[in-house]
C-alpha positions as CSV (number, residue, x, y, z in Angstrom):
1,X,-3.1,-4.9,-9.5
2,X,0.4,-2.9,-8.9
3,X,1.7,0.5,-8.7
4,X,5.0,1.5,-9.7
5,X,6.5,4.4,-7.6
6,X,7.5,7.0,-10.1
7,X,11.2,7.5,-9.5
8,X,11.8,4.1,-7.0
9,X,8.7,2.5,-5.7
10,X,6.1,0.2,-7.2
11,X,3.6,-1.6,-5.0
12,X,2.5,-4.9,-3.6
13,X,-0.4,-7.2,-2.3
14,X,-1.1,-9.2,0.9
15,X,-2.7,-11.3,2.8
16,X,-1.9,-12.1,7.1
17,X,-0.9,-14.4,9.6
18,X,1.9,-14.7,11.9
19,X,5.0,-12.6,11.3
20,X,6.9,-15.0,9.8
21,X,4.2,-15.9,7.1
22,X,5.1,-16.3,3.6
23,X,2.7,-15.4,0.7
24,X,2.9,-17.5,-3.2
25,X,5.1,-14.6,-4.0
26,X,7.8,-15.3,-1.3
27,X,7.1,-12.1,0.2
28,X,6.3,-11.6,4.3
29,X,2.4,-11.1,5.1
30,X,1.6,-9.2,7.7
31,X,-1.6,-7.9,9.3
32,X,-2.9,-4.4,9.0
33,X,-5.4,-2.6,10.9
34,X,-7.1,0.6,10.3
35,X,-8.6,2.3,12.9
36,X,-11.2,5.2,11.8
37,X,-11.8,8.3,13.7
38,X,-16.0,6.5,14.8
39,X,-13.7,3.7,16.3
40,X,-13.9,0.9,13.8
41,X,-11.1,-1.6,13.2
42,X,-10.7,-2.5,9.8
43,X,-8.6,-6.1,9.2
44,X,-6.4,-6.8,6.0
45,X,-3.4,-9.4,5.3
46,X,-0.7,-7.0,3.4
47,X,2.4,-8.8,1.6
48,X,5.2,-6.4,2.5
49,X,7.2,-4.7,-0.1
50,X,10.3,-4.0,2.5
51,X,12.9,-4.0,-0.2
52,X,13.7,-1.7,-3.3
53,X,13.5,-4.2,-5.9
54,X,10.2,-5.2,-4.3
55,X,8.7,-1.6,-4.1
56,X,9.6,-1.2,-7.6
57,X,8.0,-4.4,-8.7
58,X,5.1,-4.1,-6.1
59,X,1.9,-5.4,-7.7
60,X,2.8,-4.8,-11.1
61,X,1.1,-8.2,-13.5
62,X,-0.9,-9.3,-10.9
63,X,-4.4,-9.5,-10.6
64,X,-6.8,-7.5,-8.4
65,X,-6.8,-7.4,-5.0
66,X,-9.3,-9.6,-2.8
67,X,-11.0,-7.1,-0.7
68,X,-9.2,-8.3,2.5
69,X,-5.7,-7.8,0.9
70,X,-2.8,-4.6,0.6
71,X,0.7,-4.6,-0.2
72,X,2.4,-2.3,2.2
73,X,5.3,-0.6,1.6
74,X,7.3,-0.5,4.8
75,X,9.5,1.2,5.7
76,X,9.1,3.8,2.9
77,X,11.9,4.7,1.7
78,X,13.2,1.1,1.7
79,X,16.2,2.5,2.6
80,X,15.1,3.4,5.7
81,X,15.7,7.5,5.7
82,X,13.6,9.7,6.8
83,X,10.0,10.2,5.8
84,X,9.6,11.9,2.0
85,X,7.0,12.3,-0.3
86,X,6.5,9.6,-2.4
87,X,4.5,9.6,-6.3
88,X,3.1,6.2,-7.3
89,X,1.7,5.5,-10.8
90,X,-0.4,2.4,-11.9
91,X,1.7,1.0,-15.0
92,X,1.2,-2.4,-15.3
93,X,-1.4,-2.6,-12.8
94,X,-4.5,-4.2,-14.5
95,X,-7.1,-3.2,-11.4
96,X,-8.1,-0.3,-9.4
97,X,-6.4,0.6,-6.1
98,X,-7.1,3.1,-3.4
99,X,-3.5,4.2,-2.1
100,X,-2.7,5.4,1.6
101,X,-0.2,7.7,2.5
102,X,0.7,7.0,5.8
103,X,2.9,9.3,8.4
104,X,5.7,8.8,10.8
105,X,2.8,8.5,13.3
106,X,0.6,5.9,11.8
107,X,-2.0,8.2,10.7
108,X,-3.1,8.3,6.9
109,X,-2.0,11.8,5.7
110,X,-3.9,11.4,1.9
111,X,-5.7,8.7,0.0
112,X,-5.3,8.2,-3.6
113,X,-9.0,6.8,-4.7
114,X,-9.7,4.4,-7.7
115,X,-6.4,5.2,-9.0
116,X,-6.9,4.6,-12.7
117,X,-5.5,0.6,-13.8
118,X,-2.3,1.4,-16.4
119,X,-1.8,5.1,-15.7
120,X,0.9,6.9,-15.7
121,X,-0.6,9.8,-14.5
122,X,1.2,10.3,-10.4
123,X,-0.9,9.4,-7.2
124,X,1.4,11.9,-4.9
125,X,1.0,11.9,-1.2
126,X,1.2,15.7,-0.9
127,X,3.7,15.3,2.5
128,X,6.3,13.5,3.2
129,X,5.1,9.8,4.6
130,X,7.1,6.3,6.5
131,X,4.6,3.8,4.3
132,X,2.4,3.1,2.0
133,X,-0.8,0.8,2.0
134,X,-2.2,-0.3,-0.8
135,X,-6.0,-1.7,-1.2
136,X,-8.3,-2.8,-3.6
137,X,-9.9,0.6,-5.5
138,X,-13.0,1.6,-3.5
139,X,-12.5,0.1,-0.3
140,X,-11.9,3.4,2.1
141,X,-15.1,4.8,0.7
142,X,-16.8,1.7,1.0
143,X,-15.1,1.3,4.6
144,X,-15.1,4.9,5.8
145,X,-11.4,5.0,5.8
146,X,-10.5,9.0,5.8
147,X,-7.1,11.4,6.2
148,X,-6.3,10.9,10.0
149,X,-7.1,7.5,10.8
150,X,-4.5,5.1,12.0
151,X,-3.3,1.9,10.6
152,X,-0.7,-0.4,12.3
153,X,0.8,-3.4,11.8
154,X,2.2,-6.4,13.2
């Protein structure tokens, strides 16, 4: 499952561990919690797609996400400037993901749903956002995962 970023950005996958972890892709894992507005903590091992060759690759070819896994895109840009909006597609992604928009802040500013496998159609965050999470498509229904919750990472 991958997502290119229409314009710069594609997407990633995960898994967690220390900081210094390594997934089979050579890229850093790192955990991910959400935290939902009832107070749940939701765990997930994200590979980290820091840089702009690995944003634009992100989980394009791969297969789909095990339900404790993301590819997050931090920091989004990968050049570091400020927060802008961003536009993901899903070319070349062969499964489902539910995309999170994330804000300066931590807080999820949108969710793109079941974003459709090889679409080219734009997921867009709608503001301007400092990451991006990606998860297996379904999961924030299926976890309660809405606009305003916080993730983190570490």
């Amino acid at each position: 499952m991958a997502i290119a970023l229409l314009a710069t950005v594609g997407a990633c996958k995960g898994e967690a561990g220390g900081n210094e972890s390594l997934s089979e892709h050579g890229m850093q894992v790192r955990q991910v919690t959400i935290t939902t507005a009832a107070g749940r903590s939701h765990l997930f091992r994200a590979e980290v797609a820091a840089t702009e060759a690995q944003q634009q690759q992100g989980l394009m070819y791969r297969p789909p996400l095990a339900p404790d896994a993301g590819m997050l895109f931090a920091p989004y840009p990968p050049d570091g400037g400020p927060p802008r909006a961003a536009s993901f597609w899903m070319r070349n992604t062969p499964g489902s993901l539910d995309i999170i928009f994330i804000r300066q802040d931590g807080t999820i500013a949108t969710i793109g749903e079941n974003a459709v496998p090889f679409s080219e159609a734009k997921v867009e965050s709608g503001e301007p956002i400092a990451a991006v999470l990606e998860l297996a498509g379904g999961r924030t229904a299926e976890l309660g995962i809405a606009a305003g919750d916080k993730v983190t990472w570490k």
